[in-house]
Coordinates of C-alpha atoms in Angstrom, one line a residue:
X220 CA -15.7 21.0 -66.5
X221 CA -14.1 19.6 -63.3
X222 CA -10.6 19.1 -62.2
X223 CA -8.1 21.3 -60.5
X224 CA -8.4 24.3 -62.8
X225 CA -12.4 24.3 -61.7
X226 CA -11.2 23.4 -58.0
X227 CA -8.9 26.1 -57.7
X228 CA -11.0 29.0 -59.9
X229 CA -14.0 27.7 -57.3
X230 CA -11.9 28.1 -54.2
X231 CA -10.1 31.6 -55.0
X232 CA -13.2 32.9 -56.8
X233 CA -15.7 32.4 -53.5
X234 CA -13.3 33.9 -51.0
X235 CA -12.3 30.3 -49.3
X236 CA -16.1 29.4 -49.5
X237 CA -17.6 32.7 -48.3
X238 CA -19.5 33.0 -51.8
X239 CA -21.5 29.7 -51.2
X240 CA -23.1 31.2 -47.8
X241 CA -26.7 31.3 -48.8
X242 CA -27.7 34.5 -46.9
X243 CA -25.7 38.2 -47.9
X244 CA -22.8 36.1 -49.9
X245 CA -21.4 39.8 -50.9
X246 CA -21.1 40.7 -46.9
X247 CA -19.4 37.2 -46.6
X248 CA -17.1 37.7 -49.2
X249 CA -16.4 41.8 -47.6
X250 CA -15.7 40.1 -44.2
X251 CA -13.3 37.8 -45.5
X252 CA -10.9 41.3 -47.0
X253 CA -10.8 42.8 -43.7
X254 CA -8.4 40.5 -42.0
X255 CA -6.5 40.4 -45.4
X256 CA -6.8 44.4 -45.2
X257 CA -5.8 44.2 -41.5
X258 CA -2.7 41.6 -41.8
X259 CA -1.6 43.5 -44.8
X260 CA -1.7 47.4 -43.5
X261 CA 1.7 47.7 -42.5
X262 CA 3.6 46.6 -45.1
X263 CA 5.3 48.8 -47.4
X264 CA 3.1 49.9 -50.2
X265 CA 4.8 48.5 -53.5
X266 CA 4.3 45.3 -51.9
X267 CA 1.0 45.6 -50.6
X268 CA 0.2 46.8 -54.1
X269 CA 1.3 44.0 -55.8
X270 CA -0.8 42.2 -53.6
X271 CA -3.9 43.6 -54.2
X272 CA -3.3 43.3 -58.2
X273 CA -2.1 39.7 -58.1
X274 CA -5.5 38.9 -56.1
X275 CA -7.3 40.9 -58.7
X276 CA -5.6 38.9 -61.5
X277 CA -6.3 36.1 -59.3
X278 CA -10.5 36.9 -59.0
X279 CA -10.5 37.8 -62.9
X280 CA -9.3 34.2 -63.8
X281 CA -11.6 32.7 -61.3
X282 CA -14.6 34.6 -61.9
X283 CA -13.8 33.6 -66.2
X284 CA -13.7 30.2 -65.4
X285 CA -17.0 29.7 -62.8
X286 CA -18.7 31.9 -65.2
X287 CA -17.9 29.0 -67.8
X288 CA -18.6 26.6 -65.7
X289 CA -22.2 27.8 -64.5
X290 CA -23.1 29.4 -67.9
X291 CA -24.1 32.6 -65.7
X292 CA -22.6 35.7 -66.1
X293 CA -20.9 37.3 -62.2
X294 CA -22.6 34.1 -60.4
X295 CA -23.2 35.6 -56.8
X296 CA -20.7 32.9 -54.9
X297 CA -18.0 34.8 -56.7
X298 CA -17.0 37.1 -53.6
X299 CA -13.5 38.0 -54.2
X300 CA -14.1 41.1 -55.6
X301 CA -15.7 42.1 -52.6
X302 CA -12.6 40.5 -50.9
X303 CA -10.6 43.1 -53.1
X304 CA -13.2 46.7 -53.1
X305 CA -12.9 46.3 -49.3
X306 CA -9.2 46.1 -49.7
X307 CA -9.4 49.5 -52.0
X308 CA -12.0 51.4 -49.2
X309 CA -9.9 50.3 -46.5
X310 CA -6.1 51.1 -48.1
X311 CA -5.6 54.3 -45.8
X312 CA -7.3 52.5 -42.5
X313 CA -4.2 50.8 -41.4
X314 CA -5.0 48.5 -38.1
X315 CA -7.5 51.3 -37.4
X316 CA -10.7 49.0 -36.4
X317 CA -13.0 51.9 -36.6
X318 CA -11.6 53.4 -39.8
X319 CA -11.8 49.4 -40.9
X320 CA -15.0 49.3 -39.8
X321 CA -16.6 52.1 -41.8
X322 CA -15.0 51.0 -44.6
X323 CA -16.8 47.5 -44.4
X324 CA -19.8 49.6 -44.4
X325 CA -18.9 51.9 -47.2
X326 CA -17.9 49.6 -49.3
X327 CA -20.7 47.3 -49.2
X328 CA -22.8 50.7 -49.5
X329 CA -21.5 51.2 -53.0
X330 CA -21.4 48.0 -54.0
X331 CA -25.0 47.4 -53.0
X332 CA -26.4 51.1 -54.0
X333 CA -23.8 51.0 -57.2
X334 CA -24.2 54.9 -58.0
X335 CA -22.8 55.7 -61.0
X336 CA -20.5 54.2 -63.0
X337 CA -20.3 51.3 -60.9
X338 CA -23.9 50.0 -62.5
X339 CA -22.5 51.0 -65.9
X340 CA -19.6 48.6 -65.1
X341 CA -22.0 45.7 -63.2
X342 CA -23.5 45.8 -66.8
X343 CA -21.2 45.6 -69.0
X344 CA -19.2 43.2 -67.1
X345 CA -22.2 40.6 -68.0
X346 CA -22.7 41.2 -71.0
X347 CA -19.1 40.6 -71.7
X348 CA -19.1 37.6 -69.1
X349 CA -20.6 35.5 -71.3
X350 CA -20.2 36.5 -74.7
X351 CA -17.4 34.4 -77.2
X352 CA -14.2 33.2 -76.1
X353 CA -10.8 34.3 -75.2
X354 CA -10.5 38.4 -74.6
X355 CA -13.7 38.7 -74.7
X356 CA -14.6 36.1 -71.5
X357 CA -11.9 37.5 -70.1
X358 CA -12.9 41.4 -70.5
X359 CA -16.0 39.8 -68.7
X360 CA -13.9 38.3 -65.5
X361 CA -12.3 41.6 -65.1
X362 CA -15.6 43.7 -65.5
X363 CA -16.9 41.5 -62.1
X364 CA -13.8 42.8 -60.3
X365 CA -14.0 46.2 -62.0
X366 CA -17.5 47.5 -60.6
X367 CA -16.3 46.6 -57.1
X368 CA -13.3 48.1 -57.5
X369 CA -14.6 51.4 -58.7
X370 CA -17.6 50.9 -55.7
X371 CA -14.0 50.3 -53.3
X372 CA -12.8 53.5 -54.6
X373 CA -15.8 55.6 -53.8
X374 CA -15.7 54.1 -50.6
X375 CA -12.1 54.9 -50.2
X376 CA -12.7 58.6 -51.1
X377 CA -15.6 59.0 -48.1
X378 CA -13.1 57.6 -46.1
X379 CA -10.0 60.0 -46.9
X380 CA -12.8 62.6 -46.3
X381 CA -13.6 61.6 -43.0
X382 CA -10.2 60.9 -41.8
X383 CA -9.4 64.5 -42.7
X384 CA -12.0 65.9 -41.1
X385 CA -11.4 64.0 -37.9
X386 CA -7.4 64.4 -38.1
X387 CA -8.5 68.5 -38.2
X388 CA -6.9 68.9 -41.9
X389 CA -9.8 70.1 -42.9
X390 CA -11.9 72.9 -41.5
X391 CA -15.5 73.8 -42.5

């Protein structure tokens, strides 16, 4: 399957190419959402919403079609979920570059450690990657953006935990 429906799935669902780095394709694909998580930080939240969703309907096509196209269900060069979970963890760390920083590394904790549900999800997500055709495939695109975006919102939760107890909110 070739053409630009393949071209443009391959170039949205591996980050710009971060997906096809052969080491830690997952870290690529995180250190390509922090500048999108940095550019986007002060803009008013409706917007910056609609962002984020469009790039998640964006990754859910993407990841359906290079599924299809490599008969493998959540093929690691498909990094734009990670791209998106770091944009979750990181929603509250406005041009912050420490805050940003620790949510790279939360974020790729729970994506790599996956504590529950995000294996649940990782799981069904493949199994629904690859089975039949129409709602089904793409129940399976979604389900690779779903288990990071459930990881991102752990992440996101440490991170609204530490920011209160550094801005003195909260007192042990």
């Amino acid at each position: 399957m070739n053409g630009p429906r393949s071209t443009l799935a391959v170039i949205a669902g591996t980050a710009l190419g971060a997906g096809f780095v052969p080491r830690a394709p997952g870290t690529m694909g995180t250190l390509v959402g922090i500048p999108v998580a940095y550019l986007s930080a002060e803009w008013n939240w409706p917007v910056r919403l609609l962002l984020w969703i469009g790039l998640t309907v964006v990754g859910t096509w993407a990841a359906q079609v290079i599924d299809e196209i490599t008969g493998k269900a959540d093929n690691q060069a498909i990094v734009i979920d990670e791209v998106i979970g770091l944009g979750v963890t990181a929603w509250t760390a406005g041009r912050h570059w420490p805050t940003l920083f620790a949510a790279f590394l939360l974020f790729r904790f729970f994506d790599i450690v996956k504590p529950f549900p995000v294996r649940r999800i990782d799981s069904w997500s493949k199994t629904k990657a690859l089975a039949g055709t129409g709602a089904a495939r793409w129940w399976g695109g979604f389900g690779v953006m779903a288990d990071d975006i459930v990881a991102g919102l752990q992440g996101l939760l440490v991170v609204l935990i530490l920011q209160a107890i550094y801005s003195g909110v909260y007192r042990a």
